[in-house]
PDB file of C-alpha atoms in Angstrom:
ATOM      1  CA  MET A   1      97.491  95.740 102.563  1.00  0.00           C
ATOM      2  CA  ARG A   2      98.183  92.764 100.316  1.00  0.00           C
ATOM      3  CA  SER A   3      95.339  90.840 101.974  1.00  0.00           C
ATOM      4  CA  ILE A   4      92.913  93.699 101.225  1.00  0.00           C
ATOM      5  CA  ILE A   5      93.795  93.643  97.529  1.00  0.00           C
ATOM      6  CA  MET A   6      93.409  89.861  97.338  1.00  0.00           C
ATOM      7  CA  LEU A   7      90.013  90.085  99.058  1.00  0.00           C
ATOM      8  CA  VAL A   8      88.782  92.707  96.585  1.00  0.00           C
ATOM      9  CA  LEU A   9      90.085  90.711  93.619  1.00  0.00           C
ATOM     10  CA  PHE A  10      88.359  87.533  94.801  1.00  0.00           C
ATOM     11  CA  ALA A  11      85.088  89.393  95.382  1.00  0.00           C
ATOM     12  CA  ALA A  12      85.212  91.041  91.971  1.00  0.00           C
ATOM     13  CA  LEU A  13      85.892  87.748  90.193  1.00  0.00           C
ATOM     14  CA  SER A  14      82.955  86.099  91.944  1.00  0.00           C
ATOM     15  CA  VAL A  15      80.352  88.675  90.814  1.00  0.00           C
ATOM     16  CA  PRO A  16      77.730  87.132  88.505  1.00  0.00           C
ATOM     17  CA  THR A  17      77.494  88.856  85.136  1.00  0.00           C
ATOM     18  CA  ALA A  18      74.325  90.409  83.770  1.00  0.00           C
ATOM     19  CA  SER A  19      73.267  93.296  81.587  1.00  0.00           C
ATOM     20  CA  ALA A  20      73.098  96.786  83.058  1.00  0.00           C
ATOM     21  CA  GLN A  21      69.785  98.207  84.132  1.00  0.00           C
ATOM     22  CA  GLU A  22      68.136 100.682  81.763  1.00  0.00           C
ATOM     23  CA  SER A  23      67.447 103.038  84.680  1.00  0.00           C
ATOM     24  CA  ASP A  24      71.204 103.658  85.007  1.00  0.00           C
ATOM     25  CA  ARG A  25      71.441 105.367  81.609  1.00  0.00           C
ATOM     26  CA  GLY A  26      72.023 109.125  81.253  1.00  0.00           C
ATOM     27  CA  TRP A  27      73.477 111.731  83.603  1.00  0.00           C
ATOM     28  CA  SER A  28      73.632 111.431  87.382  1.00  0.00           C
ATOM     29  CA  GLY A  29      75.460 113.196  90.170  1.00  0.00           C
ATOM     30  CA  THR A  30      76.213 113.102  93.888  1.00  0.00           C
ATOM     31  CA  GLY A  31      77.270 115.930  96.185  1.00  0.00           C
ATOM     32  CA  ASP A  32      78.748 115.306  99.648  1.00  0.00           C
ATOM     33  CA  VAL A  33      79.429 117.395 102.730  1.00  0.00           C
ATOM     34  CA  ALA A  34      81.729 115.456 105.060  1.00  0.00           C
ATOM     35  CA  LEU A  35      83.562 115.767 108.357  1.00  0.00           C
ATOM     36  CA  SER A  36      86.625 113.573 108.813  1.00  0.00           C
ATOM     37  CA  HIS A  37      89.448 112.771 111.180  1.00  0.00           C
ATOM     38  CA  ASN A  38      92.812 112.235 109.488  1.00  0.00           C
ATOM     39  CA  THR A  39      96.073 110.686 110.629  1.00  0.00           C
ATOM     40  CA  GLY A  40      99.487 110.646 108.984  1.00  0.00           C
ATOM     41  CA  SER A  41     102.286 113.206 109.021  1.00  0.00           C
ATOM     42  CA  THR A  42      99.957 115.324 111.157  1.00  0.00           C
ATOM     43  CA  ASP A  43      96.604 114.553 112.804  1.00  0.00           C
ATOM     44  CA  PHE A  44      93.782 116.918 111.942  1.00  0.00           C
ATOM     45  CA  THR A  45      90.023 117.225 111.645  1.00  0.00           C
ATOM     46  CA  SER A  46      88.717 118.559 108.362  1.00  0.00           C
ATOM     47  CA  ALA A  47      85.603 119.488 106.423  1.00  0.00           C
ATOM     48  CA  ALA A  48      85.297 118.324 102.831  1.00  0.00           C
ATOM     49  CA  LEU A  49      83.114 119.051  99.811  1.00  0.00           C
ATOM     50  CA  GLU A  50      82.936 116.354  97.145  1.00  0.00           C
ATOM     51  CA  HIS A  51      81.055 116.019  93.872  1.00  0.00           C
ATOM     52  CA  ASP A  52      80.770 113.137  91.403  1.00  0.00           C
ATOM     53  CA  LEU A  53      79.314 113.575  87.926  1.00  0.00           C
ATOM     54  CA  LYS A  54      78.604 110.527  85.754  1.00  0.00           C
ATOM     55  CA  PHE A  55      77.217 109.760  82.322  1.00  0.00           C
ATOM     56  CA  ARG A  56      76.283 106.291  81.176  1.00  0.00           C
ATOM     57  CA  GLY A  57      75.309 105.379  77.632  1.00  0.00           C
ATOM     58  CA  ASP A  58      74.868 102.071  75.854  1.00  0.00           C
ATOM     59  CA  ARG A  59      78.615 101.547  75.375  1.00  0.00           C
ATOM     60  CA  PHE A  60      80.215 104.697  76.787  1.00  0.00           C
ATOM     61  CA  ARG A  61      80.795 105.996  80.319  1.00  0.00           C
ATOM     62  CA  PHE A  62      82.205 109.246  81.648  1.00  0.00           C
ATOM     63  CA  GLU A  63      83.027 110.058  85.280  1.00  0.00           C
ATOM     64  CA  LEU A  64      84.308 113.272  86.872  1.00  0.00           C
ATOM     65  CA  GLY A  65      85.034 113.527  90.574  1.00  0.00           C
ATOM     66  CA  THR A  66      86.191 116.602  92.526  1.00  0.00           C
ATOM     67  CA  SER A  67      87.138 116.959  96.179  1.00  0.00           C
ATOM     68  CA  PHE A  68      88.103 119.949  98.338  1.00  0.00           C
ATOM     69  CA  THR A  69      89.220 119.462 101.948  1.00  0.00           C
ATOM     70  CA  TYR A  70      89.695 122.335 104.385  1.00  0.00           C
ATOM     71  CA  SER A  71      91.504 121.693 107.647  1.00  0.00           C
ATOM     72  CA  ARG A  72      91.966 123.892 110.695  1.00  0.00           C
ATOM     73  CA  THR A  73      94.444 122.557 113.227  1.00  0.00           C
ATOM     74  CA  SER A  74      95.556 123.927 116.576  1.00  0.00           C
ATOM     75  CA  ILE A  75      99.169 123.178 117.518  1.00  0.00           C
ATOM     76  CA  THR A  76     100.421 123.667 121.093  1.00  0.00           C
ATOM     77  CA  PHE A  77     104.035 124.720 121.709  1.00  0.00           C
ATOM     78  CA  SER A  78     105.419 124.083 125.200  1.00  0.00           C
ATOM     79  CA  SER A  79     106.998 127.161 126.775  1.00  0.00           C
ATOM     80  CA  PRO A  80     110.725 126.823 127.601  1.00  0.00           C
ATOM     81  CA  GLU A  81     110.255 128.951 130.729  1.00  0.00           C
ATOM     82  CA  PRO A  82     108.917 127.186 133.857  1.00  0.00           C
ATOM     83  CA  GLY A  83     105.431 128.347 134.803  1.00  0.00           C
ATOM     84  CA  ALA A  84     104.867 130.232 131.552  1.00  0.00           C
ATOM     85  CA  PRO A  85     101.697 129.336 129.607  1.00  0.00           C
ATOM     86  CA  ASP A  86     101.969 127.184 126.491  1.00  0.00           C
ATOM     87  CA  GLU A  87     101.563 128.888 123.121  1.00  0.00           C
ATOM     88  CA  VAL A  88      98.749 127.724 120.863  1.00  0.00           C
ATOM     89  CA  GLN A  89      98.904 128.454 117.134  1.00  0.00           C
ATOM     90  CA  THR A  90      96.135 127.715 114.645  1.00  0.00           C
ATOM     91  CA  THR A  91      96.980 126.801 111.091  1.00  0.00           C
ATOM     92  CA  THR A  92      94.904 125.954 108.038  1.00  0.00           C
ATOM     93  CA  PHE A  93      95.647 124.194 104.774  1.00  0.00           C
ATOM     94  CA  GLU A  94      93.685 122.844 101.819  1.00  0.00           C
ATOM     95  CA  ILE A  95      93.750 119.550  99.918  1.00  0.00           C
ATOM     96  CA  PHE A  96      92.425 119.339  96.342  1.00  0.00           C
ATOM     97  CA  GLU A  97      91.720 116.324  94.160  1.00  0.00           C
ATOM     98  CA  VAL A  98      90.218 115.944  90.667  1.00  0.00           C
ATOM     99  CA  ASN A  99      89.664 112.625  88.860  1.00  0.00           C
ATOM    100  CA  ALA A 100      88.311 112.030  85.353  1.00  0.00           C
ATOM    101  CA  ALA A 101      87.693 108.732  83.546  1.00  0.00           C
ATOM    102  CA  VAL A 102      86.384 107.741  80.120  1.00  0.00           C
ATOM    103  CA  ARG A 103      85.392 104.114  79.514  1.00  0.00           C
ATOM    104  CA  LYS A 104      84.338 102.551  76.213  1.00  0.00           C
ATOM    105  CA  ASP A 105      82.787  99.071  76.039  1.00  0.00           C
ATOM    106  CA  PHE A 106      84.336  96.731  73.480  1.00  0.00           C
ATOM    107  CA  ARG A 107      82.677  93.354  73.808  1.00  0.00           C
ATOM    108  CA  GLY A 108      80.643  91.880  76.621  1.00  0.00           C
ATOM    109  CA  THR A 109      82.099  93.064  79.930  1.00  0.00           C
ATOM    110  CA  VAL A 110      85.501  94.132  78.514  1.00  0.00           C
ATOM    111  CA  TYR A 111      86.167  97.856  78.033  1.00  0.00           C
ATOM    112  CA  GLY A 112      88.925 100.360  77.357  1.00  0.00           C
ATOM    113  CA  ALA A 113      89.694 103.059  79.934  1.00  0.00           C
ATOM    114  CA  LEU A 114      91.504 106.403  80.074  1.00  0.00           C
ATOM    115  CA  ASN A 115      92.039 107.862  83.554  1.00  0.00           C
ATOM    116  CA  SER A 116      93.499 111.222  84.568  1.00  0.00           C
ATOM    117  CA  ALA A 117      93.959 112.682  88.043  1.00  0.00           C
ATOM    118  CA  TRP A 118      95.383 115.801  89.694  1.00  0.00           C
ATOM    119  CA  ASP A 119      95.849 116.364  93.402  1.00  0.00           C
ATOM    120  CA  ARG A 120      97.519 118.727  95.865  1.00  0.00           C
ATOM    121  CA  ASP A 121      98.276 117.715  99.459  1.00  0.00           C
ATOM    122  CA  PRO A 122     100.787 119.897 101.355  1.00  0.00           C
ATOM    123  CA  SER A 123     100.552 117.686 104.464  1.00  0.00           C
ATOM    124  CA  GLN A 124     102.165 114.923 102.368  1.00  0.00           C
ATOM    125  CA  GLY A 125     104.699 117.264 100.742  1.00  0.00           C
ATOM    126  CA  ILE A 126     102.883 117.286  97.367  1.00  0.00           C
ATOM    127  CA  ARG A 127     102.367 120.615  95.608  1.00  0.00           C
ATOM    128  CA  THR A 128     101.178 119.029  92.341  1.00  0.00           C
ATOM    129  CA  ARG A 129     100.717 115.440  91.235  1.00  0.00           C
ATOM    130  CA  VAL A 130      99.311 114.545  87.801  1.00  0.00           C
ATOM    131  CA  ARG A 131      98.807 111.116  86.304  1.00  0.00           C
ATOM    132  CA  THR A 132      97.372 109.869  83.016  1.00  0.00           C
ATOM    133  CA  LEU A 133      96.854 106.135  82.514  1.00  0.00           C
ATOM    134  CA  GLY A 134      95.172 104.117  79.779  1.00  0.00           C
ATOM    135  CA  GLY A 135      94.362 100.409  79.561  1.00  0.00           C
ATOM    136  CA  LEU A 136      91.761  97.662  79.650  1.00  0.00           C
ATOM    137  CA  GLY A 137      89.145  96.684  82.195  1.00  0.00           C
ATOM    138  CA  TRP A 138      86.618  93.984  83.017  1.00  0.00           C
ATOM    139  CA  ARG A 139      83.277  94.905  84.596  1.00  0.00           C
ATOM    140  CA  PRO A 140      80.910  92.068  85.615  1.00  0.00           C
ATOM    141  CA  GLU A 141      77.483  93.305  86.711  1.00  0.00           C
ATOM    142  CA  GLY A 142      74.589  91.714  88.533  1.00  0.00           C
ATOM    143  CA  GLU A 143      71.193  92.914  89.712  1.00  0.00           C
ATOM    144  CA  LYS A 144      72.586  94.224  93.021  1.00  0.00           C
ATOM    145  CA  THR A 145      76.326  93.640  92.691  1.00  0.00           C
ATOM    146  CA  SER A 146      78.927  95.006  90.297  1.00  0.00           C
ATOM    147  CA  GLY A 147      82.696  94.719  90.126  1.00  0.00           C
ATOM    148  CA  ARG A 148      85.603  96.298  88.288  1.00  0.00           C
ATOM    149  CA  LEU A 149      89.115  95.167  87.460  1.00  0.00           C
ATOM    150  CA  GLU A 150      91.430  97.475  85.464  1.00  0.00           C
ATOM    151  CA  ALA A 151      95.052  97.331  84.315  1.00  0.00           C
ATOM    152  CA  SER A 152      96.625 100.446  82.799  1.00  0.00           C
ATOM    153  CA  ALA A 153      99.910 102.201  82.062  1.00  0.00           C
ATOM    154  CA  GLY A 154     100.971 105.793  81.497  1.00  0.00           C
ATOM    155  CA  LEU A 155     102.871 108.675  83.070  1.00  0.00           C
ATOM    156  CA  MET A 156     102.975 110.399  86.461  1.00  0.00           C
ATOM    157  CA  TYR A 157     104.368 113.866  87.236  1.00  0.00           C
ATOM    158  CA  GLU A 158     105.068 115.064  90.794  1.00  0.00           C
ATOM    159  CA  VAL A 159     106.210 118.393  92.242  1.00  0.00           C
ATOM    160  CA  GLU A 160     106.987 118.541  95.968  1.00  0.00           C
ATOM    161  CA  VAL A 161     106.393 121.609  98.119  1.00  0.00           C
ATOM    162  CA  ASP A 162     110.134 122.392  98.085  1.00  0.00           C
ATOM    163  CA  GLY A 163     110.166 122.501  94.257  1.00  0.00           C
ATOM    164  CA  ASP A 164     111.715 119.104  93.504  1.00  0.00           C
ATOM    165  CA  SER A 165     109.968 117.382  90.588  1.00  0.00           C
ATOM    166  CA  LYS A 166     110.064 114.086  88.715  1.00  0.00           C
ATOM    167  CA  THR A 167     108.321 112.400  85.798  1.00  0.00           C
ATOM    168  CA  PHE A 168     108.177 108.632  85.430  1.00  0.00           C
ATOM    169  CA  PRO A 169     106.277 105.853  83.623  1.00  0.00           C
ATOM    170  CA  ALA A 170     103.660 104.208  85.824  1.00  0.00           C
ATOM    171  CA  LEU A 171     101.590 101.036  85.991  1.00  0.00           C
ATOM    172  CA  GLY A 172      98.098 101.077  87.503  1.00  0.00           C
ATOM    173  CA  LEU A 173      95.802  98.362  88.877  1.00  0.00           C
ATOM    174  CA  THR A 174      92.285  98.994  90.188  1.00  0.00           C
ATOM    175  CA  PHE A 175      89.913  96.592  91.942  1.00  0.00           C
ATOM    176  CA  GLY A 176      86.362  97.585  92.874  1.00  0.00           C
ATOM    177  CA  LEU A 177      83.204  96.046  94.265  1.00  0.00           C
ATOM    178  CA  ASP A 178      79.768  97.639  94.825  1.00  0.00           C
ATOM    179  CA  ARG A 179      76.866  95.923  96.554  1.00  0.00           C
ATOM    180  CA  ARG A 180      73.332  97.160  97.220  1.00  0.00           C
ATOM    181  CA  PHE A 181      71.332  95.586 100.024  1.00  0.00           C
ATOM    182  CA  GLY A 182      68.007  96.068 101.736  1.00  0.00           C
ATOM    183  CA  SER A 183      65.697  98.901 100.761  1.00  0.00           C
ATOM    184  CA  GLY A 184      68.387 101.584 100.503  1.00  0.00           C
ATOM    185  CA  GLY A 185      71.722 100.373 101.796  1.00  0.00           C
ATOM    186  CA  ASP A 186      74.965  99.992  99.888  1.00  0.00           C
ATOM    187  CA  PHE A 187      78.532  98.874 100.432  1.00  0.00           C
ATOM    188  CA  SER A 188      81.596  99.524  98.278  1.00  0.00           C
ATOM    189  CA  ILE A 189      85.311  98.880  98.393  1.00  0.00           C
ATOM    190  CA  GLU A 190      87.945 100.093  95.947  1.00  0.00           C
ATOM    191  CA  SER A 191      91.703  99.606  95.903  1.00  0.00           C
ATOM    192  CA  ASP A 192      93.914 101.585  93.527  1.00  0.00           C
ATOM    193  CA  LEU A 193      97.611 100.733  93.023  1.00  0.00           C
ATOM    194  CA  VAL A 194     100.101 102.869  91.100  1.00  0.00           C
ATOM    195  CA  GLY A 195     103.706 101.724  90.688  1.00  0.00           C
ATOM    196  CA  ASN A 196     106.787 103.543  89.394  1.00  0.00           C
ATOM    197  CA  LEU A 197     108.237 101.488  86.541  1.00  0.00           C
ATOM    198  CA  GLU A 198     111.633 103.197  86.920  1.00  0.00           C
ATOM    199  CA  ASP A 199     111.787 102.407  90.646  1.00  0.00           C
ATOM    200  CA  THR A 200     109.796  99.286  91.541  1.00  0.00           C
ATOM    201  CA  ASP A 201     110.060 100.089  95.276  1.00  0.00           C
ATOM    202  CA  ASP A 202     108.017 103.268  94.705  1.00  0.00           C
ATOM    203  CA  VAL A 203     104.396 102.087  95.120  1.00  0.00           C
ATOM    204  CA  LEU A 204     101.233 103.967  96.114  1.00  0.00           C
ATOM    205  CA  ILE A 205      98.145 102.021  97.253  1.00  0.00           C
ATOM    206  CA  ALA A 206      94.857 103.722  98.196  1.00  0.00           C
ATOM    207  CA  THR A 207      91.964 101.657  99.564  1.00  0.00           C
ATOM    208  CA  LYS A 208      88.531 103.095 100.371  1.00  0.00           C
ATOM    209  CA  VAL A 209      85.619 101.348 102.094  1.00  0.00           C
ATOM    210  CA  SER A 210      82.185 102.976 102.202  1.00  0.00           C
ATOM    211  CA  VAL A 211      78.852 102.058 103.792  1.00  0.00           C
ATOM    212  CA  GLY A 212      75.737 104.129 103.115  1.00  0.00           C
ATOM    213  CA  ALA A 213      72.005 104.249 103.731  1.00  0.00           C
ATOM    214  CA  SER A 214      69.298 106.257 101.972  1.00  0.00           C
ATOM    215  CA  LEU A 215      67.181 108.638 104.033  1.00  0.00           C
ATOM    216  CA  THR A 216      64.933 109.652 101.141  1.00  0.00           C
ATOM    217  CA  GLU A 217      65.048 109.273  97.385  1.00  0.00           C
ATOM    218  CA  ARG A 218      67.620 112.091  97.174  1.00  0.00           C
ATOM    219  CA  PHE A 219      69.399 112.187 100.555  1.00  0.00           C
ATOM    220  CA  ARG A 220      71.636 109.593 102.162  1.00  0.00           C
ATOM    221  CA  LEU A 221      74.202 109.144 104.934  1.00  0.00           C
ATOM    222  CA  SER A 222      77.625 107.575 104.385  1.00  0.00           C
ATOM    223  CA  LEU A 223      80.526 106.390 106.511  1.00  0.00           C
ATOM    224  CA  ARG A 224      83.901 106.058 104.767  1.00  0.00           C
ATOM    225  CA  TYR A 225      87.308 104.789 105.785  1.00  0.00           C
ATOM    226  CA  ARG A 226      90.350 105.385 103.586  1.00  0.00           C
ATOM    227  CA  VAL A 227      93.891 104.073 103.931  1.00  0.00           C
ATOM    228  CA  VAL A 228      96.744 105.366 101.759  1.00  0.00           C
ATOM    229  CA  TRP A 229     100.120 103.600 101.801  1.00  0.00           C
ATOM    230  CA  ASP A 230     103.032 105.271 100.006  1.00  0.00           C
ATOM    231  CA  ASN A 231     106.212 103.208 100.131  1.00  0.00           C
ATOM    232  CA  LYS A 232     108.348 106.228  99.191  1.00  0.00           C
ATOM    233  CA  PRO A 233     106.628 109.426 100.363  1.00  0.00           C
ATOM    234  CA  ALA A 234     107.918 112.886  99.504  1.00  0.00           C
ATOM    235  CA  ASP A 235     111.172 114.024 101.124  1.00  0.00           C
ATOM    236  CA  ALA A 236     109.831 117.536 101.724  1.00  0.00           C
ATOM    237  CA  VAL A 237     109.222 118.862 105.241  1.00  0.00           C
ATOM    238  CA  PHE A 238     105.696 120.029 106.076  1.00  0.00           C
ATOM    239  CA  ASP A 239     105.752 123.287 108.062  1.00  0.00           C
ATOM    240  CA  PRO A 240     102.060 123.930 108.962  1.00  0.00           C
ATOM    241  CA  THR A 241     102.603 127.286 110.706  1.00  0.00           C
ATOM    242  CA  GLY A 242     105.293 128.625 108.367  1.00  0.00           C
ATOM    243  CA  THR A 243     107.517 129.506 111.329  1.00  0.00           C
ATOM    244  CA  GLY A 244     109.751 126.436 111.392  1.00  0.00           C
ATOM    245  CA  GLU A 245     108.881 125.842 115.054  1.00  0.00           C
ATOM    246  CA  ARG A 246     106.932 122.649 114.404  1.00  0.00           C
ATOM    247  CA  THR A 247     107.554 120.513 111.320  1.00  0.00           C
ATOM    248  CA  SER A 248     106.756 116.976 110.209  1.00  0.00           C
ATOM    249  CA  THR A 249     107.780 114.672 107.385  1.00  0.00           C
ATOM    250  CA  PRO A 250     105.295 112.697 105.243  1.00  0.00           C
ATOM    251  CA  GLN A 251     104.573 109.220 106.576  1.00  0.00           C
ATOM    252  CA  ARG A 252     104.121 105.999 104.616  1.00  0.00           C
ATOM    253  CA  THR A 253     100.599 105.384 105.950  1.00  0.00           C
ATOM    254  CA  ARG A 254      97.768 107.838 106.428  1.00  0.00           C
ATOM    255  CA  THR A 255      94.111 107.230 107.197  1.00  0.00           C
ATOM    256  CA  SER A 256      90.836 109.119 107.060  1.00  0.00           C
ATOM    257  CA  LEU A 257      87.518 108.307 108.734  1.00  0.00           C
ATOM    258  CA  SER A 258      84.623 110.480 107.557  1.00  0.00           C
ATOM    259  CA  ALA A 259      80.873 110.814 107.887  1.00  0.00           C
ATOM    260  CA  SER A 260      78.939 112.614 105.154  1.00  0.00           C
ATOM    261  CA  VAL A 261      75.500 113.723 104.018  1.00  0.00           C
ATOM    262  CA  SER A 262      74.880 113.235 100.298  1.00  0.00           C
ATOM    263  CA  VAL A 263      72.357 114.504  97.809  1.00  0.00           C
ATOM    264  CA  THR A 264      71.867 112.659  94.495  1.00  0.00           C
ATOM    265  CA  TRP A 265      70.233 113.692  91.259  1.00  0.00           C
TER     266      TRP A 265
END
């Protein structure tokens, strides 16, 4: 994981700077319908709906991202009686995520940033997790390549599915790189680190790699791979069927591989 962060940092620092294109000004949005395979505390296949809304002005940027994931998983229970058929139970659960960011340019490629996020992931023992971080960033931009490096601090609030909660000061670091190539292809990588300042062993790192290609001016296909590493996951037990027959505990590492169809406006 450390090597991924160093790679992103090196790539971002090597991006040539240039002024943003006028065509990027104003409102824009992207909607995605995705199918993904997920691993972690439990393996499951899910369908997801995602939407990103952005506004870009001369010195001001606003971004709002929402994600809803619906999973349906079949779990097989072996029968204790010889010769008896196994029991198959189907369970469903939902994962929600909302991210909002406001960025204000100060001078050149330096800007101030305020980021807020809320998510709910019962498979990882999280009923509610809220974070609000503010800080400074550096955004070099080229004709086809752009990067982002942010450092921020703030607060994080977590409530586990068993009701345990905690609030702690947090430090955030974000590295990003976007690259357009060919007539309609693009590549992006982003790594987001959040650390607990009260417990330095409590670190969450999420890295996402995406490759896409445009089908038309509005439609495109994307392939995404996401890795989340949580050094101290929730202590809560995930009981997908609600019967107590099959439970799992959140794991440090979880992954998601998804393919999506996107429409832009």
